[in-house]
Amino acid sequence: MPDRRQHRGPHPEDHELFAPSQYPRLQTAFGDLCWLLDRGYALPSSLKLVGDRYQLAARQRMALERSACTWEDLLKRRSRQQELQTLHGAPLYLDGYNVLTTMEAALAGGVLIRGRDGTLRDMASMHGSYRKVQETVAAIRLIGKGLAELGVSTAHWYLDKPVSNSGRLAKLIRELAAEHGWPWQVEIVQSPDYVLMECPGLVATADSVILDYCQRWVNLTDWLVVRYVPTAWVIDFSRIPHDDENKSGQESSANHSAS
């Protein structure tokens, strides 16, 4: 069926599935999922085991799946993450749909998940087709405002050629950039993932595949949402402790007590 959504907002069941009363169960389930991943268990089987144990609905499982990663992958991603100050006077390479749809969801009141790696991911699905929504223009303008504030020299947007309506979106982004005098370039490529994975510059994305292989990245979308959409619906899974952190905390407490 064609995508007829006018907003990138919440699913009708989200207010129940992600109500504050659900947070403790979701946090515990997420901790168990990461525990299994850290020990080499595959994501699909681990997610089914955890989801069944805590009787999670499909969208709750999706939230955990999009947010989880191993501790090893987390450390690797952190080692390549750059502070936002490094953007001043530097070019930035954007995973276009990834950044834009998250901002659209934030403005529309959709659920955003802050994953173990600290990046924000939305719960929307495009299924090979992109449809402009009422928040699209406002989202692009907020991105432009943020990049200008950060002092980005040039923004290089990459959109997926296989996704329908990429040409129309590229035209809109170029028009808004010209209107505001933003130094932006928009390219439609077969796979932005491969382009950004090999990019030597600073990359803006929350796509786990790109984060695992790109040379340098910045957590742009999280900063944009915190700064410009403070009322956004964010569920935070980034504070799940690892065994090493628990052990370190226990040792610190013991040493403090002994002193």
PDB file of C-alpha atoms in Angstrom:
ATOM      1  CA  MET A   1       0.000   0.000   0.000  1.00  0.00           C
ATOM      2  CA  PRO A   2       1.253   3.538  -0.704  1.00  0.00           C
ATOM      3  CA  ASP A   3       2.588   5.570   2.200  1.00  0.00           C
ATOM      4  CA  ARG A   4      -0.090   8.168   2.995  1.00  0.00           C
ATOM      5  CA  ARG A   5       1.285   9.430   6.289  1.00  0.00           C
ATOM      6  CA  GLN A   6       1.203  13.173   6.862  1.00  0.00           C
ATOM      7  CA  HIS A   7       3.443  13.002   9.927  1.00  0.00           C
ATOM      8  CA  ARG A   8       6.408  10.934  11.131  1.00  0.00           C
ATOM      9  CA  GLY A   9       4.693  10.645  14.498  1.00  0.00           C
ATOM     10  CA  PRO A  10       3.984   7.848  16.951  1.00  0.00           C
ATOM     11  CA  HIS A  11       2.317   4.552  16.120  1.00  0.00           C
ATOM     12  CA  PRO A  12      -1.209   4.348  17.625  1.00  0.00           C
ATOM     13  CA  GLU A  13       0.031   1.802  20.194  1.00  0.00           C
ATOM     14  CA  ASP A  14       3.196   3.667  21.202  1.00  0.00           C
ATOM     15  CA  HIS A  15       1.659   5.645  24.051  1.00  0.00           C
ATOM     16  CA  GLU A  16       0.836   2.350  25.725  1.00  0.00           C
ATOM     17  CA  LEU A  17       3.908   0.357  24.667  1.00  0.00           C
ATOM     18  CA  PHE A  18       6.368   3.089  25.682  1.00  0.00           C
ATOM     19  CA  ALA A  19       4.541   4.599  28.628  1.00  0.00           C
ATOM     20  CA  PRO A  20       6.722   5.465  31.657  1.00  0.00           C
ATOM     21  CA  SER A  21       5.325   2.406  33.439  1.00  0.00           C
ATOM     22  CA  GLN A  22       6.983   0.256  30.747  1.00  0.00           C
ATOM     23  CA  TYR A  23      10.464   1.741  31.186  1.00  0.00           C
ATOM     24  CA  PRO A  24      11.719  -0.545  33.996  1.00  0.00           C
ATOM     25  CA  ARG A  25      10.746  -3.678  32.069  1.00  0.00           C
ATOM     26  CA  LEU A  26      12.236  -2.362  28.825  1.00  0.00           C
ATOM     27  CA  GLN A  27      15.469  -1.326  30.545  1.00  0.00           C
ATOM     28  CA  THR A  28      15.830  -4.747  32.185  1.00  0.00           C
ATOM     29  CA  ALA A  29      15.097  -6.525  28.920  1.00  0.00           C
ATOM     30  CA  PHE A  30      17.617  -4.343  27.116  1.00  0.00           C
ATOM     31  CA  GLY A  31      20.263  -5.140  29.724  1.00  0.00           C
ATOM     32  CA  ASP A  32      19.636  -8.854  29.268  1.00  0.00           C
ATOM     33  CA  LEU A  33      19.832  -8.522  25.483  1.00  0.00           C
ATOM     34  CA  CYS A  34      23.175  -6.710  25.651  1.00  0.00           C
ATOM     35  CA  TRP A  35      24.446  -9.309  28.157  1.00  0.00           C
ATOM     36  CA  LEU A  36      23.718 -12.072  25.644  1.00  0.00           C
ATOM     37  CA  LEU A  37      25.262 -10.147  22.739  1.00  0.00           C
ATOM     38  CA  ASP A  38      28.429  -9.529  24.774  1.00  0.00           C
ATOM     39  CA  ARG A  39      28.787 -13.291  25.138  1.00  0.00           C
ATOM     40  CA  GLY A  40      28.572 -14.001  21.434  1.00  0.00           C
ATOM     41  CA  TYR A  41      24.923 -14.952  21.092  1.00  0.00           C
ATOM     42  CA  ALA A  42      23.284 -13.959  17.803  1.00  0.00           C
ATOM     43  CA  LEU A  43      20.911 -10.992  17.811  1.00  0.00           C
ATOM     44  CA  PRO A  44      17.822 -12.740  16.342  1.00  0.00           C
ATOM     45  CA  SER A  45      17.835 -15.620  18.814  1.00  0.00           C
ATOM     46  CA  SER A  46      18.771 -13.348  21.727  1.00  0.00           C
ATOM     47  CA  LEU A  47      15.995 -10.904  20.888  1.00  0.00           C
ATOM     48  CA  LYS A  48      13.440 -13.716  20.690  1.00  0.00           C
ATOM     49  CA  LEU A  49      14.576 -15.160  24.011  1.00  0.00           C
ATOM     50  CA  VAL A  50      14.441 -11.806  25.781  1.00  0.00           C
ATOM     51  CA  GLY A  51      11.272 -10.685  24.050  1.00  0.00           C
ATOM     52  CA  ASP A  52       9.466 -13.877  24.972  1.00  0.00           C
ATOM     53  CA  ARG A  53      10.684 -13.780  28.558  1.00  0.00           C
ATOM     54  CA  TYR A  54       9.435 -10.226  29.113  1.00  0.00           C
ATOM     55  CA  GLN A  55       6.410 -10.642  26.821  1.00  0.00           C
ATOM     56  CA  LEU A  56       7.394  -7.696  24.648  1.00  0.00           C
ATOM     57  CA  ALA A  57       5.272  -6.503  21.755  1.00  0.00           C
ATOM     58  CA  ALA A  58       6.709  -6.277  18.237  1.00  0.00           C
ATOM     59  CA  ARG A  59       7.485  -2.557  18.421  1.00  0.00           C
ATOM     60  CA  GLN A  60       9.122  -2.957  21.818  1.00  0.00           C
ATOM     61  CA  ARG A  61      11.354  -5.649  20.350  1.00  0.00           C
ATOM     62  CA  MET A  62      12.115  -3.374  17.425  1.00  0.00           C
ATOM     63  CA  ALA A  63      13.216  -0.648  19.823  1.00  0.00           C
ATOM     64  CA  LEU A  64      15.614  -3.022  21.575  1.00  0.00           C
ATOM     65  CA  GLU A  65      16.939  -4.386  18.296  1.00  0.00           C
ATOM     66  CA  ARG A  66      17.697  -0.919  16.917  1.00  0.00           C
ATOM     67  CA  SER A  67      19.412   0.169  20.120  1.00  0.00           C
ATOM     68  CA  ALA A  68      21.574  -2.801  21.044  1.00  0.00           C
ATOM     69  CA  CYS A  69      25.191  -3.504  20.221  1.00  0.00           C
ATOM     70  CA  THR A  70      28.033  -5.423  21.818  1.00  0.00           C
ATOM     71  CA  TRP A  71      30.377  -3.784  24.314  1.00  0.00           C
ATOM     72  CA  GLU A  72      33.218  -4.328  21.845  1.00  0.00           C
ATOM     73  CA  ASP A  73      31.334  -2.532  19.076  1.00  0.00           C
ATOM     74  CA  LEU A  74      30.463   0.264  21.508  1.00  0.00           C
ATOM     75  CA  LEU A  75      34.125   0.831  22.388  1.00  0.00           C
ATOM     76  CA  LYS A  76      35.112   0.835  18.717  1.00  0.00           C
ATOM     77  CA  ARG A  77      32.417   3.372  17.884  1.00  0.00           C
ATOM     78  CA  ARG A  78      33.437   5.582  20.785  1.00  0.00           C
ATOM     79  CA  SER A  79      37.063   5.489  19.648  1.00  0.00           C
ATOM     80  CA  ARG A  80      36.077   6.999  16.297  1.00  0.00           C
ATOM     81  CA  GLN A  81      33.522   9.472  17.611  1.00  0.00           C
ATOM     82  CA  GLN A  82      34.573  13.108  17.375  1.00  0.00           C
ATOM     83  CA  GLU A  83      33.441  16.060  19.433  1.00  0.00           C
ATOM     84  CA  LEU A  84      31.053  18.418  17.688  1.00  0.00           C
ATOM     85  CA  GLN A  85      33.578  21.242  18.022  1.00  0.00           C
ATOM     86  CA  THR A  86      35.653  19.517  15.337  1.00  0.00           C
ATOM     87  CA  LEU A  87      32.958  20.468  12.817  1.00  0.00           C
ATOM     88  CA  HIS A  88      33.921  24.147  12.936  1.00  0.00           C
ATOM     89  CA  GLY A  89      35.400  25.002   9.550  1.00  0.00           C
ATOM     90  CA  ALA A  90      35.204  21.388   8.395  1.00  0.00           C
ATOM     91  CA  PRO A  91      32.991  19.629   5.837  1.00  0.00           C
ATOM     92  CA  LEU A  92      30.336  17.192   7.034  1.00  0.00           C
ATOM     93  CA  TYR A  93      28.977  14.161   5.199  1.00  0.00           C
ATOM     94  CA  LEU A  94      25.375  13.299   6.062  1.00  0.00           C
ATOM     95  CA  ASP A  95      23.467  10.055   5.816  1.00  0.00           C
ATOM     96  CA  GLY A  96      20.530  12.036   4.479  1.00  0.00           C
ATOM     97  CA  TYR A  97      17.494   9.906   5.208  1.00  0.00           C
ATOM     98  CA  ASN A  98      18.895   8.756   8.536  1.00  0.00           C
ATOM     99  CA  VAL A  99      19.357  12.293   9.832  1.00  0.00           C
ATOM    100  CA  LEU A 100      16.202  13.751   8.285  1.00  0.00           C
ATOM    101  CA  THR A 101      13.662  11.112   9.341  1.00  0.00           C
ATOM    102  CA  THR A 102      14.904  11.242  12.925  1.00  0.00           C
ATOM    103  CA  MET A 103      14.395  15.005  13.010  1.00  0.00           C
ATOM    104  CA  GLU A 104      10.956  14.623  11.406  1.00  0.00           C
ATOM    105  CA  ALA A 105       9.989  12.064  14.058  1.00  0.00           C
ATOM    106  CA  ALA A 106      11.269  14.321  16.836  1.00  0.00           C
ATOM    107  CA  LEU A 107       9.133  17.222  15.616  1.00  0.00           C
ATOM    108  CA  ALA A 108       6.085  14.988  15.124  1.00  0.00           C
ATOM    109  CA  GLY A 109       6.225  13.489  18.615  1.00  0.00           C
ATOM    110  CA  GLY A 110       7.378  10.064  17.478  1.00  0.00           C
ATOM    111  CA  VAL A 111       9.340   7.691  19.697  1.00  0.00           C
ATOM    112  CA  LEU A 112      13.108   8.134  19.557  1.00  0.00           C
ATOM    113  CA  ILE A 113      15.459   5.575  21.048  1.00  0.00           C
ATOM    114  CA  ARG A 114      18.879   6.556  22.380  1.00  0.00           C
ATOM    115  CA  GLY A 115      20.882   3.384  21.909  1.00  0.00           C
ATOM    116  CA  ARG A 116      23.735   1.877  23.838  1.00  0.00           C
ATOM    117  CA  ASP A 117      26.147   3.866  21.655  1.00  0.00           C
ATOM    118  CA  GLY A 118      24.393   7.167  22.479  1.00  0.00           C
ATOM    119  CA  THR A 119      22.923   7.776  19.031  1.00  0.00           C
ATOM    120  CA  LEU A 120      19.254   8.511  18.384  1.00  0.00           C
ATOM    121  CA  ARG A 121      17.181   6.269  16.148  1.00  0.00           C
ATOM    122  CA  ASP A 122      13.558   6.671  15.149  1.00  0.00           C
ATOM    123  CA  MET A 123      10.955   3.949  14.832  1.00  0.00           C
ATOM    124  CA  ALA A 124       9.759   4.897  11.355  1.00  0.00           C
ATOM    125  CA  SER A 125      10.042   2.590   8.356  1.00  0.00           C
ATOM    126  CA  MET A 126      10.253   3.795   4.757  1.00  0.00           C
ATOM    127  CA  HIS A 127      10.016   0.419   2.956  1.00  0.00           C
ATOM    128  CA  GLY A 128      11.864   1.695  -0.109  1.00  0.00           C
ATOM    129  CA  SER A 129       9.795   4.841  -0.484  1.00  0.00           C
ATOM    130  CA  TYR A 130      10.092   8.287   1.069  1.00  0.00           C
ATOM    131  CA  ARG A 131       7.096  10.560   1.503  1.00  0.00           C
ATOM    132  CA  LYS A 132       7.402  14.206   2.459  1.00  0.00           C
ATOM    133  CA  VAL A 133       5.495  14.940   5.672  1.00  0.00           C
ATOM    134  CA  GLN A 134       4.376  18.148   7.335  1.00  0.00           C
ATOM    135  CA  GLU A 135       7.547  18.273   9.424  1.00  0.00           C
ATOM    136  CA  THR A 136       9.977  17.845   6.521  1.00  0.00           C
ATOM    137  CA  VAL A 137      10.682  21.503   5.773  1.00  0.00           C
ATOM    138  CA  ALA A 138      10.942  22.404   9.466  1.00  0.00           C
ATOM    139  CA  ALA A 139      13.312  19.475  10.016  1.00  0.00           C
ATOM    140  CA  ILE A 140      15.609  20.551   7.171  1.00  0.00           C
ATOM    141  CA  ARG A 141      15.633  24.113   8.479  1.00  0.00           C
ATOM    142  CA  LEU A 142      16.580  22.925  11.972  1.00  0.00           C
ATOM    143  CA  ILE A 143      19.400  20.869  10.526  1.00  0.00           C
ATOM    144  CA  GLY A 144      20.560  23.942   8.622  1.00  0.00           C
ATOM    145  CA  LYS A 145      20.355  26.104  11.725  1.00  0.00           C
ATOM    146  CA  GLY A 146      22.402  23.590  13.673  1.00  0.00           C
ATOM    147  CA  LEU A 147      25.077  23.179  11.005  1.00  0.00           C
ATOM    148  CA  ALA A 148      25.407  26.951  10.736  1.00  0.00           C
ATOM    149  CA  GLU A 149      25.772  27.238  14.506  1.00  0.00           C
ATOM    150  CA  LEU A 150      28.428  24.520  14.501  1.00  0.00           C
ATOM    151  CA  GLY A 151      30.334  26.314  11.747  1.00  0.00           C
ATOM    152  CA  VAL A 152      30.267  23.504   9.190  1.00  0.00           C
ATOM    153  CA  SER A 153      32.060  24.637   6.030  1.00  0.00           C
ATOM    154  CA  THR A 154      30.095  22.436   3.617  1.00  0.00           C
ATOM    155  CA  ALA A 155      27.382  19.843   4.112  1.00  0.00           C
ATOM    156  CA  HIS A 156      27.373  16.926   1.693  1.00  0.00           C
ATOM    157  CA  TRP A 157      24.015  15.128   1.725  1.00  0.00           C
ATOM    158  CA  TYR A 158      23.759  11.572   0.392  1.00  0.00           C
ATOM    159  CA  LEU A 159      20.360  10.123  -0.514  1.00  0.00           C
ATOM    160  CA  ASP A 160      19.573   6.573  -1.598  1.00  0.00           C
ATOM    161  CA  LYS A 161      18.887   6.177  -5.300  1.00  0.00           C
ATOM    162  CA  PRO A 162      16.734   3.028  -4.813  1.00  0.00           C
ATOM    163  CA  VAL A 163      14.379   4.951  -2.505  1.00  0.00           C
ATOM    164  CA  SER A 164      11.572   6.509  -4.512  1.00  0.00           C
ATOM    165  CA  ASN A 165      11.133  10.299  -4.356  1.00  0.00           C
ATOM    166  CA  SER A 166      14.829  10.856  -3.612  1.00  0.00           C
ATOM    167  CA  GLY A 167      14.961  13.232  -6.565  1.00  0.00           C
ATOM    168  CA  ARG A 168      12.125  15.348  -5.177  1.00  0.00           C
ATOM    169  CA  LEU A 169      13.700  15.461  -1.740  1.00  0.00           C
ATOM    170  CA  ALA A 170      17.071  16.426  -3.203  1.00  0.00           C
ATOM    171  CA  LYS A 171      15.385  19.291  -5.084  1.00  0.00           C
ATOM    172  CA  LEU A 172      13.698  20.491  -1.886  1.00  0.00           C
ATOM    173  CA  ILE A 173      16.944  20.380   0.109  1.00  0.00           C
ATOM    174  CA  ARG A 174      18.771  22.319  -2.604  1.00  0.00           C
ATOM    175  CA  GLU A 175      16.013  24.952  -2.750  1.00  0.00           C
ATOM    176  CA  LEU A 176      16.066  25.476   1.023  1.00  0.00           C
ATOM    177  CA  ALA A 177      19.857  25.636   1.014  1.00  0.00           C
ATOM    178  CA  ALA A 178      19.809  28.299  -1.707  1.00  0.00           C
ATOM    179  CA  GLU A 179      17.112  30.250   0.163  1.00  0.00           C
ATOM    180  CA  HIS A 180      19.193  30.388   3.334  1.00  0.00           C
ATOM    181  CA  GLY A 181      22.634  30.589   1.737  1.00  0.00           C
ATOM    182  CA  TRP A 182      23.757  27.263   3.180  1.00  0.00           C
ATOM    183  CA  PRO A 183      26.817  25.709   1.493  1.00  0.00           C
ATOM    184  CA  TRP A 184      25.215  22.348   0.815  1.00  0.00           C
ATOM    185  CA  GLN A 185      25.610  19.699  -1.851  1.00  0.00           C
ATOM    186  CA  VAL A 186      23.106  16.903  -2.398  1.00  0.00           C
ATOM    187  CA  GLU A 187      23.970  13.677  -4.195  1.00  0.00           C
ATOM    188  CA  ILE A 188      21.783  10.695  -5.010  1.00  0.00           C
ATOM    189  CA  VAL A 189      23.904   7.553  -4.895  1.00  0.00           C
ATOM    190  CA  GLN A 190      23.209   3.855  -5.121  1.00  0.00           C
ATOM    191  CA  SER A 191      24.325   3.198  -1.546  1.00  0.00           C
ATOM    192  CA  PRO A 192      25.161   6.003   0.887  1.00  0.00           C
ATOM    193  CA  ASP A 193      26.331   3.306   3.298  1.00  0.00           C
ATOM    194  CA  TYR A 194      29.316   2.372   1.153  1.00  0.00           C
ATOM    195  CA  VAL A 195      30.160   5.997   0.378  1.00  0.00           C
ATOM    196  CA  LEU A 196      30.132   6.967   4.057  1.00  0.00           C
ATOM    197  CA  MET A 197      31.901   3.834   5.249  1.00  0.00           C
ATOM    198  CA  GLU A 198      34.878   4.809   3.076  1.00  0.00           C
ATOM    199  CA  CYS A 199      34.611   8.563   3.675  1.00  0.00           C
ATOM    200  CA  PRO A 200      37.734  10.089   5.287  1.00  0.00           C
ATOM    201  CA  GLY A 201      35.764  13.081   6.610  1.00  0.00           C
ATOM    202  CA  LEU A 202      33.319  13.572   9.463  1.00  0.00           C
ATOM    203  CA  VAL A 203      30.136  11.542   9.043  1.00  0.00           C
ATOM    204  CA  ALA A 204      26.696  12.188  10.563  1.00  0.00           C
ATOM    205  CA  THR A 205      24.622   9.024  10.971  1.00  0.00           C
ATOM    206  CA  ALA A 206      23.129   6.619  13.485  1.00  0.00           C
ATOM    207  CA  ASP A 207      23.282   3.673  11.078  1.00  0.00           C
ATOM    208  CA  SER A 208      25.120   0.903  12.916  1.00  0.00           C
ATOM    209  CA  VAL A 209      26.737  -0.481   9.757  1.00  0.00           C
ATOM    210  CA  ILE A 210      28.262   2.895   8.918  1.00  0.00           C
ATOM    211  CA  LEU A 211      29.286   3.532  12.527  1.00  0.00           C
ATOM    212  CA  ASP A 212      31.146   0.215  12.609  1.00  0.00           C
ATOM    213  CA  TYR A 213      33.273   1.033   9.553  1.00  0.00           C
ATOM    214  CA  CYS A 214      33.535   4.794   9.012  1.00  0.00           C
ATOM    215  CA  GLN A 215      36.737   6.542  10.031  1.00  0.00           C
ATOM    216  CA  ARG A 216      35.224   9.433  12.012  1.00  0.00           C
ATOM    217  CA  TRP A 217      31.688  10.351  13.023  1.00  0.00           C
ATOM    218  CA  VAL A 218      29.774  12.899  15.079  1.00  0.00           C
ATOM    219  CA  ASN A 219      26.574  12.414  17.057  1.00  0.00           C
ATOM    220  CA  LEU A 220      24.803  15.213  15.243  1.00  0.00           C
ATOM    221  CA  THR A 221      21.164  14.178  15.493  1.00  0.00           C
ATOM    222  CA  ASP A 222      21.262  13.688  19.257  1.00  0.00           C
ATOM    223  CA  TRP A 223      22.699  17.193  19.637  1.00  0.00           C
ATOM    224  CA  LEU A 224      20.092  18.695  17.302  1.00  0.00           C
ATOM    225  CA  VAL A 225      17.194  17.080  19.148  1.00  0.00           C
ATOM    226  CA  VAL A 226      18.460  17.995  22.613  1.00  0.00           C
ATOM    227  CA  ARG A 227      19.143  21.580  21.537  1.00  0.00           C
ATOM    228  CA  TYR A 228      16.143  22.361  19.336  1.00  0.00           C
ATOM    229  CA  VAL A 229      13.450  19.826  20.256  1.00  0.00           C
ATOM    230  CA  PRO A 230      13.808  19.489  24.038  1.00  0.00           C
ATOM    231  CA  THR A 231      10.277  18.094  24.367  1.00  0.00           C
ATOM    232  CA  ALA A 232      11.022  15.183  22.014  1.00  0.00           C
ATOM    233  CA  TRP A 233       9.955  11.714  23.158  1.00  0.00           C
ATOM    234  CA  VAL A 234      13.279  10.019  23.886  1.00  0.00           C
ATOM    235  CA  ILE A 235      13.687   6.645  25.575  1.00  0.00           C
ATOM    236  CA  ASP A 236      17.254   6.306  26.787  1.00  0.00           C
ATOM    237  CA  PHE A 237      19.018   2.941  26.679  1.00  0.00           C
ATOM    238  CA  SER A 238      22.513   4.447  26.718  1.00  0.00           C
ATOM    239  CA  ARG A 239      23.028   4.073  30.471  1.00  0.00           C
ATOM    240  CA  ILE A 240      22.913   0.293  30.667  1.00  0.00           C
ATOM    241  CA  PRO A 241      26.084  -0.622  32.624  1.00  0.00           C
ATOM    242  CA  HIS A 242      28.543  -3.238  31.422  1.00  0.00           C
ATOM    243  CA  ASP A 243      30.036  -5.918  33.663  1.00  0.00           C
ATOM    244  CA  ASP A 244      33.375  -4.071  33.700  1.00  0.00           C
ATOM    245  CA  GLU A 245      31.640  -0.884  34.818  1.00  0.00           C
ATOM    246  CA  ASN A 246      29.737  -2.718  37.536  1.00  0.00           C
ATOM    247  CA  LYS A 247      32.928  -4.335  38.751  1.00  0.00           C
ATOM    248  CA  SER A 248      34.771  -1.020  38.688  1.00  0.00           C
ATOM    249  CA  GLY A 249      31.953   0.645  40.619  1.00  0.00           C
ATOM    250  CA  GLN A 250      31.897  -2.117  43.209  1.00  0.00           C
ATOM    251  CA  GLU A 251      35.656  -1.928  43.677  1.00  0.00           C
ATOM    252  CA  SER A 252      35.493   1.862  44.013  1.00  0.00           C
ATOM    253  CA  SER A 253      32.778   1.553  46.665  1.00  0.00           C
ATOM    254  CA  ALA A 254      34.746  -1.082  48.539  1.00  0.00           C
ATOM    255  CA  ASN A 255      37.909   1.002  48.506  1.00  0.00           C
ATOM    256  CA  HIS A 256      35.982   4.034  49.687  1.00  0.00           C
ATOM    257  CA  SER A 257      34.438   2.054  52.553  1.00  0.00           C
ATOM    258  CA  ALA A 258      37.822   0.638  53.565  1.00  0.00           C
ATOM    259  CA  SER A 259      39.350   4.093  53.711  1.00  0.00           C
TER     260      SER A 259
END
